[in-house]
Coordinates of C-alpha atoms in Angstrom, one line a residue:
X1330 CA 75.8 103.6 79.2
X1331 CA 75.2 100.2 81.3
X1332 CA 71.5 99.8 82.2
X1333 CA 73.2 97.2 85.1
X1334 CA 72.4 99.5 88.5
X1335 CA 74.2 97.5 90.3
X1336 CA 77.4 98.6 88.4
X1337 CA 78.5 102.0 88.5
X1338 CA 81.2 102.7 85.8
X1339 CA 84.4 105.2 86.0
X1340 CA 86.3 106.0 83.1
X1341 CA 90.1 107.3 83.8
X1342 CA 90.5 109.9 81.3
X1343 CA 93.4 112.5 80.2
X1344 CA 96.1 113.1 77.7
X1345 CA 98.7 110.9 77.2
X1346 CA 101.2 110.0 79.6
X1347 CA 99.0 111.9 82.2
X1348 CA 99.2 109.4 84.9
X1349 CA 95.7 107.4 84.6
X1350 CA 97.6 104.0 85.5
X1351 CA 99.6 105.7 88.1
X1352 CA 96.3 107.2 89.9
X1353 CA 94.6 103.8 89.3
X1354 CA 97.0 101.8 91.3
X1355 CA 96.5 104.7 94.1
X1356 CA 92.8 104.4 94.0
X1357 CA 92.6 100.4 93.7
X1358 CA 95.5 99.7 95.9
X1359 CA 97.2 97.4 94.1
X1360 CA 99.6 97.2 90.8
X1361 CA 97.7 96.9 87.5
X1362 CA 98.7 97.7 84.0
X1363 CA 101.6 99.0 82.8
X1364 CA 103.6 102.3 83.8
X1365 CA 106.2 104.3 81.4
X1366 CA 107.5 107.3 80.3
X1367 CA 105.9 107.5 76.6
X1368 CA 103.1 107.5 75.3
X1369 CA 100.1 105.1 75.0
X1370 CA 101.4 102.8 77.3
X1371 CA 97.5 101.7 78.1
X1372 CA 96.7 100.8 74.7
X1373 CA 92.8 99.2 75.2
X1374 CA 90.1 100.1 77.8
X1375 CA 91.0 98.2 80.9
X1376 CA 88.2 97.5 83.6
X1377 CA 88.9 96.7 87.4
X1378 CA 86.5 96.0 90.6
X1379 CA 87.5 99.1 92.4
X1380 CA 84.6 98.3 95.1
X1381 CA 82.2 95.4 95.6
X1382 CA 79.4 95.7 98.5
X1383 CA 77.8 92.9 100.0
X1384 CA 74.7 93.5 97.9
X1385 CA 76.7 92.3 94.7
X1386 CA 76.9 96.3 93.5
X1387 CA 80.5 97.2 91.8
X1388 CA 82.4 100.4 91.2
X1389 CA 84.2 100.0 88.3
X1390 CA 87.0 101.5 87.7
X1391 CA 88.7 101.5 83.4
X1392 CA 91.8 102.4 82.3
X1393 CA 91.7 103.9 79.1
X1394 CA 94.0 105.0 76.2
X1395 CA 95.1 108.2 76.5
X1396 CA 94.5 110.9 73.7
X1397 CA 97.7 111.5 71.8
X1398 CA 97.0 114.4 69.1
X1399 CA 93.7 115.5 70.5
X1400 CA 93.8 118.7 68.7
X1401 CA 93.7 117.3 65.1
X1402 CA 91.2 114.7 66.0
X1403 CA 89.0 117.2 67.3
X1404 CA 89.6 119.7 64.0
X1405 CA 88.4 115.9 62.4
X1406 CA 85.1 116.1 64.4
X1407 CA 84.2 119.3 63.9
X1408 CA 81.4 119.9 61.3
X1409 CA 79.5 116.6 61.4
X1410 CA 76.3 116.3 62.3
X1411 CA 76.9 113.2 64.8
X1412 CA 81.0 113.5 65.3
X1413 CA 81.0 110.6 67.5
X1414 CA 79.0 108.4 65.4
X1415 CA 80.9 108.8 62.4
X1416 CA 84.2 107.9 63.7
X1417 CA 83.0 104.5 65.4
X1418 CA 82.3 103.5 62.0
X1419 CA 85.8 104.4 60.5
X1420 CA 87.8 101.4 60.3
X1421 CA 90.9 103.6 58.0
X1422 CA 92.6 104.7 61.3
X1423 CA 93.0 101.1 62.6
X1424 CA 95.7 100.6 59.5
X1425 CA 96.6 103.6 58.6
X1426 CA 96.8 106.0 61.9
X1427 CA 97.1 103.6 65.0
X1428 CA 97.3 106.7 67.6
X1429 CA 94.1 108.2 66.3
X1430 CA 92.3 104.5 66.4
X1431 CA 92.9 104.5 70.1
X1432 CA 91.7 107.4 70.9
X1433 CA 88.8 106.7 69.0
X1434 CA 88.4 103.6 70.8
X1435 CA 88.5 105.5 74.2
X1436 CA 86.3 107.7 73.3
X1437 CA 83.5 105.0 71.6
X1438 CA 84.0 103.1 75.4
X1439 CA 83.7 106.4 77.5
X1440 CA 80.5 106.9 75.5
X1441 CA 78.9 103.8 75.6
X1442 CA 80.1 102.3 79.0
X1443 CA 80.9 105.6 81.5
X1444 CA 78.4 107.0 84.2
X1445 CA 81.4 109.9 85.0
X1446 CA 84.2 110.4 83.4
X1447 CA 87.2 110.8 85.3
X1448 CA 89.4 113.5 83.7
X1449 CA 93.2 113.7 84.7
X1450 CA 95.2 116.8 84.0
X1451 CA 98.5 117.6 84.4
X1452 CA 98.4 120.6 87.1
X1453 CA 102.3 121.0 86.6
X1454 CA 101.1 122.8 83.5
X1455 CA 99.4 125.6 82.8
X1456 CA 95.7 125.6 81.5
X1457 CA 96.3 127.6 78.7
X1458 CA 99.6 126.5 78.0
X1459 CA 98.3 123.7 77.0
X1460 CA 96.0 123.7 73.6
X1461 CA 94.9 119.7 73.9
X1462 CA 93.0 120.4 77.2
X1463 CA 90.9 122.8 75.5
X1464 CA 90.4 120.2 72.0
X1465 CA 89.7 117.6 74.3
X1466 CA 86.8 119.4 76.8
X1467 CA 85.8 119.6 73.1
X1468 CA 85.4 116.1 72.4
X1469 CA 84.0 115.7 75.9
X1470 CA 81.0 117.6 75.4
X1471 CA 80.2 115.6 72.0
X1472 CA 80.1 112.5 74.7
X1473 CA 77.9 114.1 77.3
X1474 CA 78.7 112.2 79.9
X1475 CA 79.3 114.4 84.0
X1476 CA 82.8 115.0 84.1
X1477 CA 85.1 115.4 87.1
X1478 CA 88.4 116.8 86.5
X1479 CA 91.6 115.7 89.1
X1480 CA 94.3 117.6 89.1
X1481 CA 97.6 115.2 88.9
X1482 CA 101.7 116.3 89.4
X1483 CA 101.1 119.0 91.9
X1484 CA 104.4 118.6 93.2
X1485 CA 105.5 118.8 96.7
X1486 CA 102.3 119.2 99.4
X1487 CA 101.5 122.5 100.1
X1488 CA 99.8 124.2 102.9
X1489 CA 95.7 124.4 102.3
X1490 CA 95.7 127.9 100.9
X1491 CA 98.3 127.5 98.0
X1492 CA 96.8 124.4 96.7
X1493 CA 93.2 126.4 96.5
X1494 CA 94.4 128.8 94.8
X1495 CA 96.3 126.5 92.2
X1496 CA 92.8 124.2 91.9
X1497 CA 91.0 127.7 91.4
X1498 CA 93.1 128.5 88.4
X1499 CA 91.7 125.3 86.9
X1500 CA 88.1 126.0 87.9
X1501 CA 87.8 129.2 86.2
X1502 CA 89.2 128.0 83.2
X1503 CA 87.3 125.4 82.9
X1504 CA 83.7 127.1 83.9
X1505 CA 82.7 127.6 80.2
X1506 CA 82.0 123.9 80.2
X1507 CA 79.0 122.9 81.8
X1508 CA 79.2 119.2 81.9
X1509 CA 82.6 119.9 84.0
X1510 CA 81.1 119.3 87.5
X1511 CA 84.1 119.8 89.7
X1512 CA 87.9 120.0 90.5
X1513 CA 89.8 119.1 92.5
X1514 CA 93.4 118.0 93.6
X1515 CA 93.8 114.3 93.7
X1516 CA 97.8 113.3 93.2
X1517 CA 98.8 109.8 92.0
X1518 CA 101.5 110.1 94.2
X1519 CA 101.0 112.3 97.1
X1520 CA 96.8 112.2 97.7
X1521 CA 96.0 111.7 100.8
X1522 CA 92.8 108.9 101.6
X1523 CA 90.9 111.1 102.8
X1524 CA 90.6 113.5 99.8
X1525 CA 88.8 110.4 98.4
X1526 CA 85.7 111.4 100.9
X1527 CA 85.9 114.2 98.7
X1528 CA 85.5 112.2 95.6
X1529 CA 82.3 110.3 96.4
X1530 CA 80.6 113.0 97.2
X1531 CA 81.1 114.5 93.8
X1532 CA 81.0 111.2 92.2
X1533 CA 77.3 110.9 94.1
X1534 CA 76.2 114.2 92.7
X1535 CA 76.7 113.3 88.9
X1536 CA 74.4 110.5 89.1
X1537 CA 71.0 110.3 88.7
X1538 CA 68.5 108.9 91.1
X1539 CA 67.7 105.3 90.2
X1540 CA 71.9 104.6 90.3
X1541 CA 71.9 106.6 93.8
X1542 CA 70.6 103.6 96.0
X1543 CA 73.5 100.8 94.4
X1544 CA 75.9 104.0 95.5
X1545 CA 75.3 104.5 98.9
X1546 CA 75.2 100.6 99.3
X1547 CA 79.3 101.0 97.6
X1548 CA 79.6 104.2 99.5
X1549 CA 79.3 102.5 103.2
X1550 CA 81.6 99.9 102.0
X1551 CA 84.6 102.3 101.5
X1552 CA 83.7 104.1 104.2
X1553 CA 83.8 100.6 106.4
X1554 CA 86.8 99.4 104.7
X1555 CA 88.9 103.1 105.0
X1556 CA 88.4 103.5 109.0
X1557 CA 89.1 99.6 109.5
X1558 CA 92.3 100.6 108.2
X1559 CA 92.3 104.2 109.8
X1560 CA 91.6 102.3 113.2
X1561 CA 94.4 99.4 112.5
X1562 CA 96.7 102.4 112.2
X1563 CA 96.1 104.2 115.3
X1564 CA 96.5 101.1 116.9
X1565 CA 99.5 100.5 115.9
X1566 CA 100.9 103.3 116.5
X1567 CA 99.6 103.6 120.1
X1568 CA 101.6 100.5 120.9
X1569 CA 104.5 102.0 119.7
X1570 CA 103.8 104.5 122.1
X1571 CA 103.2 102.6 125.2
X1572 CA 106.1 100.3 124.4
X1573 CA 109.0 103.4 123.5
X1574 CA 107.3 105.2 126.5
X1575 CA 107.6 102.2 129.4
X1576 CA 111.2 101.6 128.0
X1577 CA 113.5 101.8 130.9
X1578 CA 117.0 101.0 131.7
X1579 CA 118.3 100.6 135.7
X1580 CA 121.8 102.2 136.1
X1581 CA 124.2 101.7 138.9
X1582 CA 124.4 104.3 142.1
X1583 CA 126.6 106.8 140.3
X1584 CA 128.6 108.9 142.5
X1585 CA 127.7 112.7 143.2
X1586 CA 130.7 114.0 141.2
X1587 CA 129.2 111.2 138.2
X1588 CA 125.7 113.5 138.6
X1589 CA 127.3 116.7 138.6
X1590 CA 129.3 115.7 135.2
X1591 CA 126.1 114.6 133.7
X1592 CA 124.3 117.6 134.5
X1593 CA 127.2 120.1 133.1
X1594 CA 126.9 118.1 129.9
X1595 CA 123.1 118.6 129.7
X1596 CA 123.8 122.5 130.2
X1597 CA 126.3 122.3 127.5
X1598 CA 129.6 123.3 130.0
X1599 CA 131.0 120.0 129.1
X1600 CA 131.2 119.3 124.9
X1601 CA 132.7 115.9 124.8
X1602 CA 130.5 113.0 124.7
X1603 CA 129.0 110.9 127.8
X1604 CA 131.0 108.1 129.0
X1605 CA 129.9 104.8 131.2
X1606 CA 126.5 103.4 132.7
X1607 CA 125.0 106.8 131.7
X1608 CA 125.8 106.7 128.4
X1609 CA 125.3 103.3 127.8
X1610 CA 121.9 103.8 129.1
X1611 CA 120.7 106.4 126.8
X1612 CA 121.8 104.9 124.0
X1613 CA 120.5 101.4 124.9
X1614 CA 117.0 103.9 125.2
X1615 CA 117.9 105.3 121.8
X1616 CA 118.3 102.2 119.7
X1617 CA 115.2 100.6 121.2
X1618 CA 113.0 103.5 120.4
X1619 CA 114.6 103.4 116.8
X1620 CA 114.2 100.3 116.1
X1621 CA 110.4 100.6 117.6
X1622 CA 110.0 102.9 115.2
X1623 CA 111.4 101.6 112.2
X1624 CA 108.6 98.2 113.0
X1625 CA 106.2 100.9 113.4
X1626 CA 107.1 102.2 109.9
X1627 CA 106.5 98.4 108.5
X1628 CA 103.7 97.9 110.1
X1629 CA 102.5 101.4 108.7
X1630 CA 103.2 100.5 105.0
X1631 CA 101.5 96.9 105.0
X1632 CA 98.2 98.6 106.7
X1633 CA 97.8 100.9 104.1
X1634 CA 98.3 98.9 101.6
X1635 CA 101.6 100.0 100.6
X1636 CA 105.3 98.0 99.5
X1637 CA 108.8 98.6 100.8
X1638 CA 110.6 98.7 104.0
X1639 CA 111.4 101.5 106.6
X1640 CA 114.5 101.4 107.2
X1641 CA 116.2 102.4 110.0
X1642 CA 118.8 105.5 108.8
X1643 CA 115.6 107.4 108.7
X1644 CA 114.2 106.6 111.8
X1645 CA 117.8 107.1 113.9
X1646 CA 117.8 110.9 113.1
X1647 CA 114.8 110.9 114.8
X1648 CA 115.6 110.0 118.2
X1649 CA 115.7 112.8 120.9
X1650 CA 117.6 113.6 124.2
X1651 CA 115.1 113.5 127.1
X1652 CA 115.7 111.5 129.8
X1653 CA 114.1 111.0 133.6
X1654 CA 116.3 109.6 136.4
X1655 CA 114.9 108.4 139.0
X1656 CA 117.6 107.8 141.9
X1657 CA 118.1 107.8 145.4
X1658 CA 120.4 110.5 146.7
X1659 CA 121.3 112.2 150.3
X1660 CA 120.0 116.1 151.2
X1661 CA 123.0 117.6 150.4
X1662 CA 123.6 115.9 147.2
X1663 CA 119.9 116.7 146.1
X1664 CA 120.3 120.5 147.3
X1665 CA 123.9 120.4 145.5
X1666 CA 122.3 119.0 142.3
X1667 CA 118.8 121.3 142.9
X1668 CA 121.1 124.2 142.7
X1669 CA 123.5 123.6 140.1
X1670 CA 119.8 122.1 137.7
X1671 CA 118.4 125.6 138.9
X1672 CA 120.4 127.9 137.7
X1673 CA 122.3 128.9 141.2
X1674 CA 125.4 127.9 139.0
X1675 CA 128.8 129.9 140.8
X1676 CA 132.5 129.3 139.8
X1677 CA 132.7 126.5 141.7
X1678 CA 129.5 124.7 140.7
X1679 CA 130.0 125.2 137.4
X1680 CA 134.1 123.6 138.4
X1681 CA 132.4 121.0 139.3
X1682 CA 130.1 120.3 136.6
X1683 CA 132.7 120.6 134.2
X1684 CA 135.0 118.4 136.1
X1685 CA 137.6 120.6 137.2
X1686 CA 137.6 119.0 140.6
X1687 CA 140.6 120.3 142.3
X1688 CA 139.3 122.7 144.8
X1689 CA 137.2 119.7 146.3
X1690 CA 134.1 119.0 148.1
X1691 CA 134.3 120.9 150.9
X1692 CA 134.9 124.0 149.4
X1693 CA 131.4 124.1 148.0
X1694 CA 129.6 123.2 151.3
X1695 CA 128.4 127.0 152.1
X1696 CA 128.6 128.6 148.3
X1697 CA 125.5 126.5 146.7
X1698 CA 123.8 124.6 149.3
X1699 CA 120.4 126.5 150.6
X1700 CA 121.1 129.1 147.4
X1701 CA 117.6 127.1 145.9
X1702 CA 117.6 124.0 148.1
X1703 CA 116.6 121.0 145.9
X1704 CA 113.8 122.4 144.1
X1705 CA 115.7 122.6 140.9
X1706 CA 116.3 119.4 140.9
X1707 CA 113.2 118.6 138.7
X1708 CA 115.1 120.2 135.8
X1709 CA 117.3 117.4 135.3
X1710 CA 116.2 114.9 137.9
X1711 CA 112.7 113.2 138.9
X1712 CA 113.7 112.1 142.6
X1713 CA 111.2 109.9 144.1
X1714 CA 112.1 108.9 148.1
X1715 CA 112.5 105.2 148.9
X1716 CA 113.3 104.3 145.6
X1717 CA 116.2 102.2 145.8
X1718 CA 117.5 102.1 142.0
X1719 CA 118.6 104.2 139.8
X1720 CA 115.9 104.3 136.5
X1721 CA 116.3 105.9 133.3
X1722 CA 113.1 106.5 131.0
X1723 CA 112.4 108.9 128.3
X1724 CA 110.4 112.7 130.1
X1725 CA 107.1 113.6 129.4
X1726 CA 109.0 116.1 126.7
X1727 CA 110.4 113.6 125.0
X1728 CA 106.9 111.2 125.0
X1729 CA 105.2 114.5 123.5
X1730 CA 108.6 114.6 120.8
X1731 CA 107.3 110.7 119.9
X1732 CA 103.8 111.3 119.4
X1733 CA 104.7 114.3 117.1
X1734 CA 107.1 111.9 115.2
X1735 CA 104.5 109.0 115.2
X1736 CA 101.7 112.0 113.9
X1737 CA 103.8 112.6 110.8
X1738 CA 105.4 109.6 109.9
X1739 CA 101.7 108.6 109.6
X1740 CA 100.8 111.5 107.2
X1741 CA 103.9 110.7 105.7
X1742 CA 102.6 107.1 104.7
X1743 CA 98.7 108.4 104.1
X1744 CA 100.3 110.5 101.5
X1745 CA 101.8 107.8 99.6
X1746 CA 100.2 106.7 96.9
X1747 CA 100.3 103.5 95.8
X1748 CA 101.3 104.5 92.4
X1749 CA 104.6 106.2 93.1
X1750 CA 106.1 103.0 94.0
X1751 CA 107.9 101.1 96.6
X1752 CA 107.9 103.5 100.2
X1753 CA 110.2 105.9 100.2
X1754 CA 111.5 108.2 103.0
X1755 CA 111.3 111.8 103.0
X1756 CA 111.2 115.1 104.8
X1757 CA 107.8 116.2 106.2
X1758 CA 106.2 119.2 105.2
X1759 CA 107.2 122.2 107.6
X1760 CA 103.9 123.3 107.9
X1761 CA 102.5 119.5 108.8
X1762 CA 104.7 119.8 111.8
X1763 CA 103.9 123.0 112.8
X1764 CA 100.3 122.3 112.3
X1765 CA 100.5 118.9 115.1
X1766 CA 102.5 120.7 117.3
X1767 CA 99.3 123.6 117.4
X1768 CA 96.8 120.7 117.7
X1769 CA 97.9 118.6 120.4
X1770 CA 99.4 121.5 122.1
X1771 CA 95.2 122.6 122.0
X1772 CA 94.6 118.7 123.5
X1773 CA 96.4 120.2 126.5
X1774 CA 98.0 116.9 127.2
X1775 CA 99.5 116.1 130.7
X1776 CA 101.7 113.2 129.7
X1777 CA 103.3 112.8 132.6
X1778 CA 99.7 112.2 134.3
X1779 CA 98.6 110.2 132.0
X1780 CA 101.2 107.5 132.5
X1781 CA 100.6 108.0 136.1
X1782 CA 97.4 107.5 136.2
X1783 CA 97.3 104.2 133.7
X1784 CA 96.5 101.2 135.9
X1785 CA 98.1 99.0 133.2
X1786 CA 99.5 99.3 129.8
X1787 CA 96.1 98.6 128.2
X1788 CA 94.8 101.8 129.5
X1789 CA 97.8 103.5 128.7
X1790 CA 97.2 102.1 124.9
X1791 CA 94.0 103.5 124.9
X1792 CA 94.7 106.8 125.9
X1793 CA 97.8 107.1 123.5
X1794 CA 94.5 106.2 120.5
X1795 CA 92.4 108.8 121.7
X1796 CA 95.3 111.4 121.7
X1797 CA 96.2 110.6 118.1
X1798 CA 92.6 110.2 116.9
X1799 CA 91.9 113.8 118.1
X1800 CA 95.0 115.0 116.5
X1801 CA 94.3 113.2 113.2
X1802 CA 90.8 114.2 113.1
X1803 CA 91.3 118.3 113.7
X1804 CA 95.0 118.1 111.1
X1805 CA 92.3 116.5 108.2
X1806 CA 89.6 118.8 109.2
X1807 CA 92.5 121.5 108.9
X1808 CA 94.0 120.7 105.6
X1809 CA 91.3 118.9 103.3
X1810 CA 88.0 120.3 105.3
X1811 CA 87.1 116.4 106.3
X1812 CA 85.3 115.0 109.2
X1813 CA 86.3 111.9 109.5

């Protein structure tokens, strides 16, 4: 082992073609090695800074050779008196047997170099489907080094209960092996950051005392470093809110008979699509909010240290109906509209609505007007007196609909390791959206009095952060048990 304290030394381990390069891009961030389909693509211990604090300590992070026929090296071992002594000495294998020099070469490292060994399985697999697992824990205990075994290739995220009960499947096959000190889940291409909190803490509890202090030193660092970007997020995405949010578009005085139309289309009497200022309106709205969120996305993917581009076919599908009109209209026309938004919807009104307009005007004067008065106009409409345009902006539904949409596209890029490539788009968990819609409906959030009560868009900013730190915080605590 080093004697240097200030260096703490992590040794990738598994079978090979496992995933140790894949999960060591995720952990580091960054593109090292080599990656392929076969095996011993990583053919020498490979070391890289992982961490550095400002006292000058390092984390450590090697890349090893992965074991190819584990079994038959093990059946080797078995007998001698010092296993991994003899092989170090061996210099046959380097001509003769090139797969079993590299793992002897992993192994004479892990031994000599490692404070924990990292060991990656394939969770894909079964436990004891798989005889090398078991010859390997066997060449693992001849090294005698704390081992910590990740569980890699889960496959798609599941909800919280079904990934503890895969992880405990691992657990109590490996509890004969006492030098095992935990698993867990941690996926080259789906783990989440915070699962890393996770991590240390184990990583803290295999080593000894006098490397504890050079730890917590490289401990705060990650910490630091992981809510600097947390916090560069939620900014981000809290100026996406305020920006989609004040969007607005002004709309010529449309005629009552214009309104009516409208409103039968919302209410699904009229199927064909929306034509004029309306129209153009909303989708004017629409566009801007995709194309806010597709920068969003970006922005997203460079914070987190991530490649690629978001484009905008995934972010289009996204964008919701939901609009606010703010306009200035006479009594009757409000009462007319209040009904017809109400549900006080006769033959006539609905005639109307759908624009069969041949009975005319007049007719309707005694059949809907006083039925509800105007207070159903706030269905459809948001009519403020004295205002003297006509204002389209996105409701407080829809501003709920964005920060759901902003909540999960962020999980969606948190989950993303680095190792799985260049970003790619894809459908959310159900349960992740069913989860954020329970938390921030449990935030009991008045959007609409939020934005009213914002004295300017800075405050508004800073309300949108707190929303989505709370949300973040209690979805984490949900699904990986972490305070962050």
């Amino acid at each position: 082992m080093s004697t240097d304290l200030q260096k703490i030394n992590l040794s990738l381990v598994s079978h090979t073609n496992v995933g140790k390069t894949t999960l060591a891009r995720t952990l580091l961030g960054r593109d090292i090695g080599e990656v392929g389909d076969r095996s011993h693509v990583t053919t020498e211990p490979e070391d890289y800074v992982l961490l550095r604090a400002p006292d000058d300590s390092q984390l450590i992070l090697w890349d090893t050779p992965g074991f190819g026929d584990s079994v038959r090296l093990a059946n080797r071992l078995k007998g001698r008196s010092n296993p991994i002594g003899w092989f170090t000495s061996e210099i046959w294998d380097r001509l003769t047997d090139r797969s079993h020099w590299l793992n002897q070469q992993a192994i004479k490292h892990v031994r000599d170099i490692s404070n924990v060994i990292l060991y990656l399985v394939n969770a894909s697999e079964s436990p004891e489907a798989v005889p090398y697992v078991k010859s390997e824990m066997e060449i693992l205990s001849w090294i005698n080094k704390p081992v910590i075994v990740l569980l890699n290739q889960m496959g798609e995220v599941r909800p919280p209960e079904q990934e503890k009960a895969e992880v405990q499947v691992w657990k109590d096959f490996l509890s004969s092996y006492p030098f095992v000190k935990e698993v867990m889940p941690l996926d080259a291409f789906a783990r989440c950051w915070v699962q890393e909190y996770e991590l240390w803490k184990q990583i803290e509890n295999c080593l000894p005392d006098n490397e504890k202090a050079a730890f917590a030193s490289l401990h705060t660092t990650w910490v630091r470093q992981k809510t600097a970007v947390y916090s560069s997020s939620i900014d981000a995405m809290a100026a996406y809110l305020v920006k989609v949010t004040n969007d607005k578009e002004l709309l010529q005085s449309q005629s009552l008979i214009d309104r009516l139309r409208a409103i039968g289309r919302t209410f699904g009497f009229i199927k064909k699509d929306i034509n004029g200022a309306m129209k153009d309106a909303q989708v004017s709205l629409s566009t801007r909010a995709a194309d806010g969120l597709c920068s969003l996305t970006q922005k997203l993917i460079e914070i987190n240290g991530l490649e690629g581009k978001g484009t905008k076919n995934e972010i289009l599908r996204r964008v919701r109906e939901g609009w606010e009109t703010q306009e200035s209209v006479d009594p009757k026309a409000s009462a007319l509209i209040g009904a017809v938004a109400g549900g006080a919807m006769t033959g006539l009104a609905a005639d109307i609505a759908t624009g069969g307009l041949s009975l005319g005007l007049g007719a309707l004067g005694g059949a809907i007007v006083g039925a509800v008065g105007g207070a159903g106009v706030a269905a459809a409409y948001n009519i403020k007196k004295g205002s003297k345009e006509n204002i389209i902006t996105w409701s407080p539904e829809a501003t709920k609909g964005f920060v759901i949409e902003t909540v999960l596209l962020y999980l969606a890029v948190a989950h993303f390791g680095r190792g799985r490539g260049e970003w790619e788009s894809s459908e959310c968990p159900a349960f992740w959206k069913d989860l954020t819609q329970k938390v921030l409906d449990e935030q009991k959030v008045d959007f609409k009095e939020i934005k009213e009560k914002a004295q300017n868009a800075d405050q508004l900013r800073g309300e949108y952060s707190r929303i989505l730190n709370a949300v973040l915080k209690e979805i984490f605590k949900d699904l990986y048990n972490v305070s962050i």
